[in-house]
Amino acid sequence: MKRTKKWALSFSFFLILISLNLKAQEIYHEQYRSQNHFSPKKHWTNDPNGMVYYKGIYHLFFQYYPDSTIWGPMHWGHATSKDLVHWEEQPIALYPDSLGYIFSGSAVVDYKNTSGFGKDGKVPLVAIFTHSDPKGASAGRNDFQNQSLAYSLDEGKTWTKYAGNPVLKNPGIVDFRDPKVMWYEPQKKWVMTLATKDRITFYSSLDLKNWTKETEFGKDKGAHGGVWECPDLFSLDYHGKKIWVLVVNLNPGGPNKGSATQYFTGHFDGHQFISNSDKTKWMDYGADEYAGITWSNTGNRKIFLGWMSNWMYANQVPSVVWRNAMTFPRELKLEQVGNEMYVASQPVKEISGIVENQSNKNKMDAGKPMDLSTMFEKFKVPSKLDFELGKLENFSITLSNDENEKLVIGFDKAANQYYIDRTLSGKVDFQKGFAAVHTAPRLSPDKKLKISILLDVSSIELFADDGLTTMTDIVFPSKPYNHIEFSKGLKVKNIKYVALKSIWL
Ligand code: FRU
């Protein structure tokens, strides 16, 4: 009797374990769920926030509404990763309060305890974010967005809001938000890069609590089709020379409509940013990279992450349990083309940690649809495909599935443009402008023709010319694409197929 009871108990425990495991699998494997991009278990997300690397952990906070799949009162959700690829969702870090919703911002490691938040030798992580007061907004006030602080003394696990919030009060600018803070070593001070409607305003501080206005940048520079949001400022090394990059997100007014990320290259002296070009440059030309900024405290590496959606339809995309994911993290580097400096991006090298297997194929028959799963044993999504192509001619590469849904990537020689055509890519009817062809310039005439695509269940990221031109588009095919067809005449020298593991296993 006793034995049977024991057996029954362990059997039911076993069943519970199985069902928990099944549940975990279901959660991250619903229709359209990205398999190698972070998305919250449930509900709404937009911008990545407070990205900071500390003690071997990458922290990713994110605009989060835990009660719905529609944008609402903003919190900071939290996820952590040891390798930028596998993410573990953590408890919510910051909740709205009497000063408002918790809008976007950044986080720094205050090693010198300039803020005084550190205690007993514990280094404070400090988050600098926008408090956006919904009551002020609906009353039509112009000062409802203010900058505030929160700190963590347990390496990012729990956060305490500063009692003296807000630390930077609004001077009467409706769009006054998204502080990105960095330590400026030559002058031993903090610099805040803030989006202030149609320009960037720089502030400085010795203690993160008292801020002094330095200068403004950009009223007459770059793209101005919408409000400037989510900026970032950092330097990159170019053959021993320090070049500053100012990232400015913009909504709307992107190169393919809606929200997008532009950037400027130039010089910063702790006081003022001067750009070295009048050209408008985009970090990603696709429709679905937005609010992209970089991790702080990563030394010489600059790792960029964007939100993989567009404000034109982010609230309507057809996922049910959660809404929206982040891009794959990208490493940034500078490249010069003629007299212009550009920022090129590539998936971070840590992608190697999810490589399942890889194979090559050369000599392909152009003009015939080919079954990807016979071309590459067990082709599946997510995966990465690297194409080495012949002469630079008009070409198209069509990915399709058995439902005849198609995603086309191509190049238009006369226009010198890459494109992604998602008009027939699957579910497109949830918003009028979603079914579209997006274009992006080929920036370097001399580059060998090489393109890479990162293909996930509901997204494609195109890295052309070693990441000099990048395009991110989301797609909602009813089944994964399993056929490929090259346009007639296209010389495909080689395709490397890299099968990627799901990050949620
Ligand atoms: C950008 C943005 C930010 C703001 C946040 C609100 O996508 O509009 O400017 O802080 O989203 O969720």
Coordinates of C-alpha atoms and ligand atoms in Angstrom, one line a residue:
M1 CA 0.0 0.0 0.0
K2 CA 2.7 2.4 1.1
R3 CA 4.7 1.5 -1.9
T4 CA 1.8 2.1 -4.3
K5 CA 1.3 5.5 -2.7
K6 CA 4.9 6.4 -3.1
W7 CA 4.8 5.3 -6.7
A8 CA 1.6 7.3 -7.4
L9 CA 3.2 10.3 -5.9
S10 CA 6.4 10.2 -7.9
F11 CA 4.3 9.4 -11.0
S12 CA 2.2 12.5 -10.6
F13 CA 5.3 14.6 -9.9
F14 CA 6.7 13.2 -13.1
L15 CA 3.5 14.2 -15.0
I16 CA 3.7 17.7 -13.5
L17 CA 7.3 18.0 -14.7
I18 CA 6.3 16.9 -18.2
S19 CA 3.4 19.3 -18.4
L20 CA 5.5 22.2 -17.1
N21 CA 8.1 21.4 -19.8
L22 CA 5.4 21.1 -22.5
K23 CA 4.0 24.4 -21.3
A24 CA 7.4 26.1 -21.6
Q25 CA 7.8 24.7 -25.1
E26 CA 4.3 25.8 -26.1
I27 CA 5.0 29.3 -24.7
Y28 CA 7.9 30.0 -27.0
H29 CA 6.7 28.0 -30.0
E30 CA 3.4 29.5 -30.8
Q31 CA 2.6 30.6 -34.4
Y32 CA 4.9 33.4 -35.5
R33 CA 7.1 33.2 -32.4
S34 CA 10.7 34.3 -33.2
Q35 CA 13.1 31.4 -32.5
N36 CA 16.3 33.3 -32.3
H37 CA 15.1 36.8 -31.3
F38 CA 14.1 37.9 -27.9
S39 CA 10.4 38.5 -27.3
P40 CA 8.6 38.6 -23.9
K41 CA 6.7 35.5 -22.8
K42 CA 3.5 37.4 -23.0
H43 CA 2.1 40.7 -24.0
W44 CA 3.4 43.9 -25.5
T45 CA 6.9 45.2 -26.0
N46 CA 8.5 48.1 -27.8
D47 CA 11.9 49.7 -27.4
P48 CA 14.9 48.0 -25.9
N49 CA 15.9 50.0 -22.8
G50 CA 18.7 50.3 -20.2
M51 CA 21.0 47.9 -22.0
V52 CA 24.1 47.4 -19.8
Y53 CA 26.7 44.7 -19.5
Y54 CA 27.8 43.9 -15.9
K55 CA 29.7 41.0 -14.4
G56 CA 29.3 38.7 -17.3
I57 CA 25.6 39.4 -17.8
Y58 CA 23.9 41.4 -20.6
H59 CA 20.9 43.2 -19.2
L60 CA 18.1 44.0 -21.6
F61 CA 15.2 46.0 -20.2
F62 CA 12.4 46.8 -22.6
Q63 CA 9.2 48.9 -22.9
Y64 CA 6.6 46.5 -21.6
Y65 CA 2.9 46.5 -20.9
P66 CA 2.2 43.3 -18.9
D67 CA -1.6 43.5 -19.1
S68 CA -2.2 43.5 -22.9
T69 CA -0.8 43.0 -26.4
I70 CA -1.6 46.7 -27.1
W71 CA 0.7 49.6 -26.0
G72 CA -0.4 50.9 -22.6
P73 CA 1.1 52.1 -19.3
M74 CA 4.8 51.5 -19.8
H75 CA 6.9 49.4 -17.4
W76 CA 10.5 48.2 -17.9
G77 CA 10.5 44.5 -18.5
H78 CA 13.8 42.7 -17.9
A79 CA 15.7 39.9 -19.5
T80 CA 19.2 38.7 -19.0
S81 CA 21.7 36.8 -21.1
K82 CA 25.2 35.5 -20.8
D83 CA 25.8 35.3 -24.5
L84 CA 23.5 37.9 -26.1
V85 CA 21.6 35.0 -27.7
H86 CA 19.8 33.0 -25.0
W87 CA 17.5 35.2 -22.9
E88 CA 15.9 34.6 -19.6
E89 CA 13.0 36.8 -18.7
Q90 CA 13.2 38.3 -15.2
P91 CA 10.6 40.0 -13.0
I92 CA 9.5 43.5 -14.1
A93 CA 12.2 46.0 -13.1
L94 CA 10.2 49.3 -13.0
Y95 CA 6.5 50.0 -12.6
P96 CA 4.6 53.2 -13.4
D97 CA 4.1 55.5 -10.4
S98 CA 2.6 58.9 -9.5
L99 CA 5.1 60.6 -11.8
G100 CA 4.0 58.6 -14.8
Y101 CA 4.7 55.7 -17.1
I102 CA 8.3 54.5 -17.4
F103 CA 9.4 55.4 -20.9
S104 CA 12.7 54.6 -22.6
G105 CA 16.1 55.3 -21.2
S106 CA 19.5 53.8 -20.4
A107 CA 21.5 52.3 -17.6
V108 CA 25.1 52.8 -16.5
V109 CA 27.5 51.2 -14.1
D110 CA 28.5 53.9 -11.6
Y111 CA 31.9 52.4 -10.7
K112 CA 33.1 55.6 -8.9
N113 CA 29.8 55.9 -7.0
T114 CA 29.4 59.4 -8.2
S115 CA 25.7 59.2 -7.5
G116 CA 26.2 58.2 -3.9
F117 CA 23.7 55.3 -4.4
G118 CA 26.4 52.7 -3.7
K119 CA 26.5 51.2 -0.2
D120 CA 28.9 49.0 1.6
G121 CA 31.2 48.9 -1.4
K122 CA 28.4 47.8 -3.7
V123 CA 28.6 49.3 -7.1
P124 CA 25.3 50.9 -8.2
L125 CA 23.8 50.3 -11.6
V126 CA 21.8 53.4 -12.3
A127 CA 18.9 53.6 -14.8
I128 CA 18.1 57.0 -16.3
F129 CA 14.6 57.0 -17.9
T130 CA 11.7 59.3 -18.8
H131 CA 8.8 59.6 -16.5
S132 CA 5.9 60.4 -18.9
D133 CA 2.8 61.6 -17.0
P134 CA -0.4 60.5 -18.8
K135 CA -2.5 63.0 -17.0
G136 CA -0.3 65.9 -18.1
A137 CA -0.4 64.5 -21.6
S138 CA -4.2 64.4 -21.8
A139 CA -4.4 67.8 -20.2
G140 CA -2.4 69.1 -23.2
R141 CA 0.5 70.3 -21.0
N142 CA 3.9 70.6 -22.6
D143 CA 6.0 69.5 -19.6
F144 CA 4.7 66.0 -18.9
Q145 CA 8.0 64.2 -19.8
N146 CA 10.8 64.4 -17.3
Q147 CA 14.0 62.4 -16.6
S148 CA 14.3 60.3 -13.5
L149 CA 16.7 57.8 -11.9
A150 CA 16.4 54.3 -10.3
Y151 CA 19.3 52.3 -8.9
S152 CA 20.2 48.7 -8.2
L153 CA 22.6 47.4 -5.6
D154 CA 22.1 43.7 -6.5
E155 CA 23.5 43.7 -10.0
G156 CA 20.3 44.6 -11.7
K157 CA 17.9 42.2 -9.9
T158 CA 15.9 44.8 -8.0
W159 CA 15.5 48.5 -8.5
T160 CA 14.8 51.5 -6.2
K161 CA 13.5 54.7 -7.6
Y162 CA 15.4 57.8 -6.5
A163 CA 13.4 59.9 -4.0
G164 CA 14.4 63.1 -5.6
N165 CA 12.9 62.3 -9.0
P166 CA 12.7 63.9 -11.5
V167 CA 16.3 64.9 -11.9
L168 CA 15.9 66.8 -15.1
K169 CA 12.8 68.8 -15.5
N170 CA 11.1 69.6 -18.7
P171 CA 11.6 73.3 -19.9
G172 CA 8.3 73.1 -21.9
I173 CA 9.1 70.7 -24.8
V174 CA 6.3 68.2 -25.5
D175 CA 8.7 65.5 -26.7
F176 CA 11.5 65.5 -24.1
R177 CA 12.6 62.0 -23.6
D178 CA 14.7 58.8 -23.9
P179 CA 18.0 59.8 -22.1
K180 CA 21.1 57.8 -23.1
V181 CA 23.9 58.4 -20.6
M182 CA 27.6 57.7 -21.0
W183 CA 30.7 58.4 -19.0
Y184 CA 33.0 60.9 -20.8
E185 CA 36.4 60.1 -19.4
P186 CA 38.4 63.1 -20.7
Q187 CA 36.3 65.4 -18.6
K188 CA 35.3 62.9 -15.9
K189 CA 31.6 63.6 -16.3
W190 CA 28.4 62.0 -17.4
V191 CA 26.9 63.1 -20.7
M192 CA 23.2 62.7 -21.4
T193 CA 22.0 62.6 -25.0
L194 CA 18.3 63.5 -25.0
A195 CA 15.7 63.6 -27.8
T196 CA 14.1 66.9 -27.7
K197 CA 11.4 67.0 -30.4
D198 CA 13.3 68.0 -33.6
R199 CA 16.9 68.0 -32.2
I200 CA 19.2 66.4 -29.7
T201 CA 20.1 68.2 -26.5
F202 CA 23.3 67.2 -24.6
Y203 CA 23.5 67.6 -20.8
S204 CA 26.3 66.9 -18.4
S205 CA 26.5 65.9 -14.8
L206 CA 29.1 64.9 -12.2
D207 CA 26.7 62.9 -10.1
L208 CA 23.8 61.8 -12.4
K209 CA 21.4 63.9 -10.2
N210 CA 22.3 67.5 -11.3
W211 CA 22.3 68.2 -15.0
T212 CA 23.6 71.2 -17.0
K213 CA 22.6 71.8 -20.6
E214 CA 25.6 71.8 -22.9
T215 CA 24.5 72.2 -26.6
E216 CA 21.9 71.2 -29.2
F217 CA 22.4 69.4 -32.4
G218 CA 20.4 68.6 -35.5
K219 CA 17.5 71.0 -36.0
D220 CA 18.6 71.5 -39.6
K221 CA 20.4 68.2 -40.1
G222 CA 19.4 64.7 -41.2
A223 CA 15.8 63.4 -41.6
H224 CA 12.9 65.3 -40.0
G225 CA 9.9 63.5 -41.2
G226 CA 8.8 62.9 -37.6
V227 CA 9.7 63.2 -34.0
W228 CA 13.3 62.5 -32.9
E229 CA 13.4 59.7 -30.3
C230 CA 15.8 57.2 -28.6
P231 CA 19.2 58.7 -29.3
D232 CA 22.6 57.2 -28.6
L233 CA 26.1 58.6 -28.7
F234 CA 29.3 56.6 -28.7
S235 CA 32.7 56.5 -30.4
L236 CA 34.1 53.8 -32.7
D237 CA 37.7 53.3 -33.6
Y238 CA 38.7 53.7 -37.2
H239 CA 42.3 52.7 -37.8
G240 CA 43.3 54.3 -34.6
K241 CA 41.1 57.4 -35.0
K242 CA 38.2 58.0 -32.8
I243 CA 35.0 58.8 -34.7
W244 CA 31.8 59.7 -32.9
V245 CA 28.4 58.2 -33.9
L246 CA 25.2 59.9 -33.0
V247 CA 22.2 57.6 -33.4
V248 CA 18.8 59.3 -33.8
N249 CA 15.6 57.3 -34.1
L250 CA 12.8 59.0 -36.0
N251 CA 9.1 58.4 -36.1
P252 CA 7.7 58.7 -38.8
G253 CA 10.0 59.6 -41.7
G254 CA 12.0 56.5 -42.3
P255 CA 13.4 55.6 -45.7
N256 CA 10.6 53.0 -46.2
K257 CA 7.9 54.8 -44.2
G258 CA 7.1 54.9 -40.5
S259 CA 9.8 54.6 -37.8
A260 CA 13.5 54.1 -38.5
T261 CA 17.1 54.7 -37.2
Q262 CA 19.3 57.3 -38.7
Y263 CA 22.8 58.2 -37.6
F264 CA 25.4 60.9 -38.0
T265 CA 29.2 60.5 -37.8
G266 CA 31.4 63.2 -36.5
H267 CA 33.2 64.7 -33.6
F268 CA 32.3 65.2 -29.9
D269 CA 34.3 67.1 -27.3
G270 CA 32.2 66.5 -24.2
H271 CA 30.3 69.7 -25.0
Q272 CA 29.2 69.7 -28.6
F273 CA 28.7 67.2 -31.5
I274 CA 29.7 68.3 -35.0
S275 CA 28.8 66.0 -37.9
N276 CA 31.2 65.5 -40.7
S277 CA 28.7 65.0 -43.5
D278 CA 25.3 66.3 -44.7
K279 CA 24.2 62.9 -46.0
T280 CA 21.3 61.2 -44.2
K281 CA 22.5 57.7 -43.2
W282 CA 20.3 54.8 -41.9
M283 CA 21.4 52.1 -39.6
D284 CA 18.9 49.8 -41.2
Y285 CA 16.8 50.5 -44.3
G286 CA 14.1 47.9 -43.7
A287 CA 10.7 48.7 -42.2
D288 CA 11.3 46.9 -39.0
E289 CA 14.2 48.0 -37.0
Y290 CA 13.4 50.8 -34.6
A291 CA 14.6 52.4 -31.4
G292 CA 17.9 50.7 -31.9
I293 CA 20.7 51.7 -29.5
T294 CA 23.8 50.1 -28.0
W295 CA 24.8 48.3 -24.8
S296 CA 26.8 50.3 -22.3
N297 CA 29.9 49.0 -20.5
T298 CA 31.0 46.7 -23.3
G299 CA 34.5 48.2 -23.7
N300 CA 35.6 48.6 -27.3
R301 CA 32.8 46.5 -28.7
K302 CA 29.6 48.3 -29.7
I303 CA 26.6 46.0 -29.7
F304 CA 23.4 47.4 -31.2
L305 CA 19.8 46.1 -30.7
G306 CA 16.6 47.4 -32.2
W307 CA 12.9 46.7 -31.8
M308 CA 11.8 44.6 -34.7
S309 CA 8.6 46.4 -35.6
N310 CA 7.3 49.7 -36.9
W311 CA 4.9 52.1 -35.3
M312 CA 2.8 52.0 -38.5
Y313 CA 1.4 48.6 -37.5
A314 CA 3.1 47.4 -34.3
N315 CA -0.2 47.3 -32.5
Q316 CA -1.8 45.2 -35.2
V317 CA 0.7 42.5 -36.1
P318 CA -1.0 39.1 -35.9
S319 CA 0.8 37.3 -33.0
V320 CA -1.7 36.5 -30.3
V321 CA 0.1 35.9 -27.0
W322 CA 2.9 38.5 -27.2
R323 CA 3.5 41.4 -29.6
N324 CA 6.8 42.2 -31.1
A325 CA 10.4 41.0 -30.8
M326 CA 13.9 42.5 -30.9
T327 CA 16.4 42.3 -33.7
F328 CA 19.3 40.0 -33.5
P329 CA 22.1 41.8 -31.6
R330 CA 24.6 43.4 -34.0
E331 CA 28.2 44.4 -33.7
L332 CA 29.0 47.8 -35.2
K333 CA 32.1 48.9 -37.0
L334 CA 33.0 51.9 -39.2
E335 CA 33.7 51.7 -42.9
Q336 CA 34.8 54.4 -45.3
V337 CA 33.4 54.7 -48.8
G338 CA 34.9 57.6 -50.8
N339 CA 34.8 60.5 -48.3
E340 CA 31.9 59.1 -46.3
M341 CA 32.1 57.2 -43.0
Y342 CA 29.4 54.5 -42.6
V343 CA 28.4 52.2 -39.7
A344 CA 28.3 48.6 -40.9
S345 CA 26.6 46.0 -38.8
Q346 CA 26.8 42.2 -38.5
P347 CA 25.1 39.6 -36.3
V348 CA 27.3 39.3 -33.1
K349 CA 29.8 36.5 -33.2
E350 CA 28.0 34.8 -30.4
I351 CA 25.6 33.5 -33.0
S352 CA 28.1 30.6 -33.3
G353 CA 26.7 29.3 -30.0
I354 CA 23.4 28.4 -31.7
V355 CA 24.8 26.9 -34.9
E356 CA 23.5 23.4 -35.3
N357 CA 25.3 22.5 -38.5
Q358 CA 26.3 24.1 -41.7
S359 CA 26.8 23.1 -45.3
N360 CA 27.7 24.6 -48.6
K361 CA 26.4 24.3 -52.1
N362 CA 27.7 25.7 -55.3
K363 CA 26.6 25.5 -58.9
M364 CA 22.9 26.1 -58.6
D365 CA 20.4 26.0 -61.4
A366 CA 19.0 29.5 -61.8
G367 CA 15.4 29.9 -62.8
K368 CA 14.1 26.8 -61.2
P369 CA 12.4 26.5 -57.8
M370 CA 14.5 24.2 -55.6
D371 CA 13.4 22.4 -52.5
L372 CA 15.6 23.8 -49.7
S373 CA 15.2 20.6 -47.7
T374 CA 16.7 18.5 -50.4
M375 CA 19.4 21.0 -51.2
F376 CA 20.4 21.2 -47.5
E377 CA 19.6 18.2 -45.5
K378 CA 16.8 19.0 -43.1
F379 CA 16.5 22.7 -44.0
K380 CA 14.7 24.6 -41.3
V381 CA 14.0 28.0 -39.9
P382 CA 15.7 29.7 -38.0
S383 CA 18.8 29.7 -40.2
K384 CA 21.4 31.9 -41.8
L385 CA 22.1 31.8 -45.5
D386 CA 25.2 33.4 -46.9
F387 CA 25.2 33.9 -50.7
E388 CA 28.3 34.6 -52.8
L389 CA 27.1 35.9 -56.1
G390 CA 28.7 36.6 -59.5
K391 CA 28.5 39.7 -61.6
L392 CA 26.4 42.6 -60.3
E393 CA 23.2 42.3 -62.3
N394 CA 19.6 42.6 -61.6
F395 CA 18.7 39.6 -59.5
S396 CA 16.1 38.1 -57.3
I397 CA 16.1 35.3 -54.7
T398 CA 12.6 34.1 -53.9
L399 CA 11.9 32.1 -50.8
S400 CA 8.5 30.5 -50.9
N401 CA 6.4 27.9 -49.1
D402 CA 3.8 25.3 -50.2
E403 CA 1.0 27.8 -49.8
N404 CA 2.7 29.9 -52.5
E405 CA 3.6 32.7 -50.1
K406 CA 6.7 34.4 -51.2
L407 CA 9.4 36.6 -49.9
V408 CA 11.7 38.1 -52.5
I409 CA 15.1 39.6 -51.9
G410 CA 16.8 41.3 -54.9
F411 CA 18.9 43.9 -56.5
D412 CA 17.9 46.5 -59.1
K413 CA 21.1 47.5 -61.0
A414 CA 19.7 50.6 -62.6
A415 CA 18.5 52.0 -59.3
N416 CA 21.6 50.6 -57.5
Q417 CA 19.2 49.3 -54.8
Y418 CA 18.6 46.1 -52.9
Y419 CA 15.0 45.3 -52.1
I420 CA 12.8 43.1 -50.0
D421 CA 9.4 42.4 -51.5
R422 CA 7.0 41.1 -48.9
T423 CA 3.8 41.9 -50.8
L424 CA 2.9 38.1 -51.0
S425 CA 4.9 37.0 -48.0
G426 CA 1.9 35.5 -46.0
K427 CA -0.5 37.4 -43.8
V428 CA -0.3 41.0 -44.9
D429 CA -3.9 42.3 -44.6
F430 CA -3.8 43.5 -40.9
Q431 CA -2.6 47.0 -42.1
K432 CA -2.9 48.7 -45.4
G433 CA 0.7 49.6 -46.0
F434 CA 2.2 46.3 -44.8
A435 CA 2.3 44.6 -48.2
A436 CA 5.2 46.6 -49.7
V437 CA 8.5 46.5 -51.4
H438 CA 11.3 48.1 -49.4
T439 CA 14.5 49.4 -51.0
A440 CA 18.0 50.3 -49.8
P441 CA 21.0 51.6 -51.6
R442 CA 24.1 49.6 -52.3
L443 CA 26.7 52.0 -50.8
S444 CA 30.0 50.7 -52.1
P445 CA 30.4 50.1 -55.8
D446 CA 33.6 48.1 -55.3
K447 CA 32.4 45.4 -52.9
K448 CA 32.2 41.8 -54.0
L449 CA 28.5 40.8 -54.2
K450 CA 27.9 39.0 -51.0
I451 CA 24.7 38.9 -49.0
S452 CA 23.6 37.2 -45.8
I453 CA 20.2 36.7 -44.5
L454 CA 19.1 35.7 -41.0
L455 CA 15.8 34.0 -41.4
D456 CA 13.5 33.5 -38.5
V457 CA 9.9 32.3 -38.3
S458 CA 8.6 35.9 -38.7
S459 CA 11.5 38.0 -39.8
I460 CA 14.3 38.5 -42.3
E461 CA 17.4 40.5 -41.7
L462 CA 19.5 41.2 -44.7
F463 CA 23.2 42.1 -44.4
A464 CA 24.5 43.1 -47.8
D465 CA 28.1 44.1 -48.5
D466 CA 29.4 43.0 -45.2
G467 CA 26.7 44.8 -43.3
L468 CA 27.1 48.2 -45.0
T469 CA 23.5 48.0 -46.1
T470 CA 21.2 46.3 -43.6
M471 CA 17.4 45.7 -44.0
T472 CA 15.1 44.2 -41.4
D473 CA 11.5 43.2 -42.3
I474 CA 9.0 41.2 -40.4
V475 CA 6.8 38.6 -42.3
F476 CA 3.9 36.3 -41.3
P477 CA 4.0 33.3 -43.5
S478 CA 1.4 30.6 -42.6
K479 CA 4.2 28.0 -43.0
P480 CA 8.0 28.4 -43.1
Y481 CA 9.5 29.1 -46.5
N482 CA 11.0 25.8 -47.8
H483 CA 11.8 26.6 -51.5
I484 CA 14.3 28.9 -53.1
E485 CA 14.4 30.2 -56.6
F486 CA 17.2 32.3 -58.2
S487 CA 16.3 34.6 -61.1
K488 CA 17.5 33.4 -64.5
G489 CA 21.1 34.4 -65.3
L490 CA 22.1 34.9 -61.7
K491 CA 25.4 33.3 -61.0
V492 CA 25.4 31.9 -57.5
K493 CA 29.0 31.0 -56.7
N494 CA 28.2 29.5 -53.3
I495 CA 25.5 29.3 -50.6
K496 CA 26.4 28.6 -47.1
Y497 CA 23.4 27.3 -45.1
V498 CA 23.7 27.5 -41.3
A499 CA 21.0 25.8 -39.4
L500 CA 20.4 27.6 -36.1
K501 CA 19.0 26.2 -32.9
S502 CA 16.1 27.8 -31.2
I503 CA 17.2 30.0 -28.3
W504 CA 14.1 28.8 -26.3
L505 CA 14.9 25.1 -26.1
Ligands
FRU1 C1 9.9 55.1 -29.2 C2 9.1 55.6 -28.0 C3 9.9 56.4 -27.1 C4 9.2 56.4 -25.8 C5 8.6 55.0 -25.9 C6 7.3 54.8 -25.2 O1 9.4 53.9 -29.8 O2 8.0 56.4 -28.5 O3 10.2 57.7 -27.6 O4 10.0 56.6 -24.7 O5 8.5 54.6 -27.2 O6 6.9 53.5 -25.1

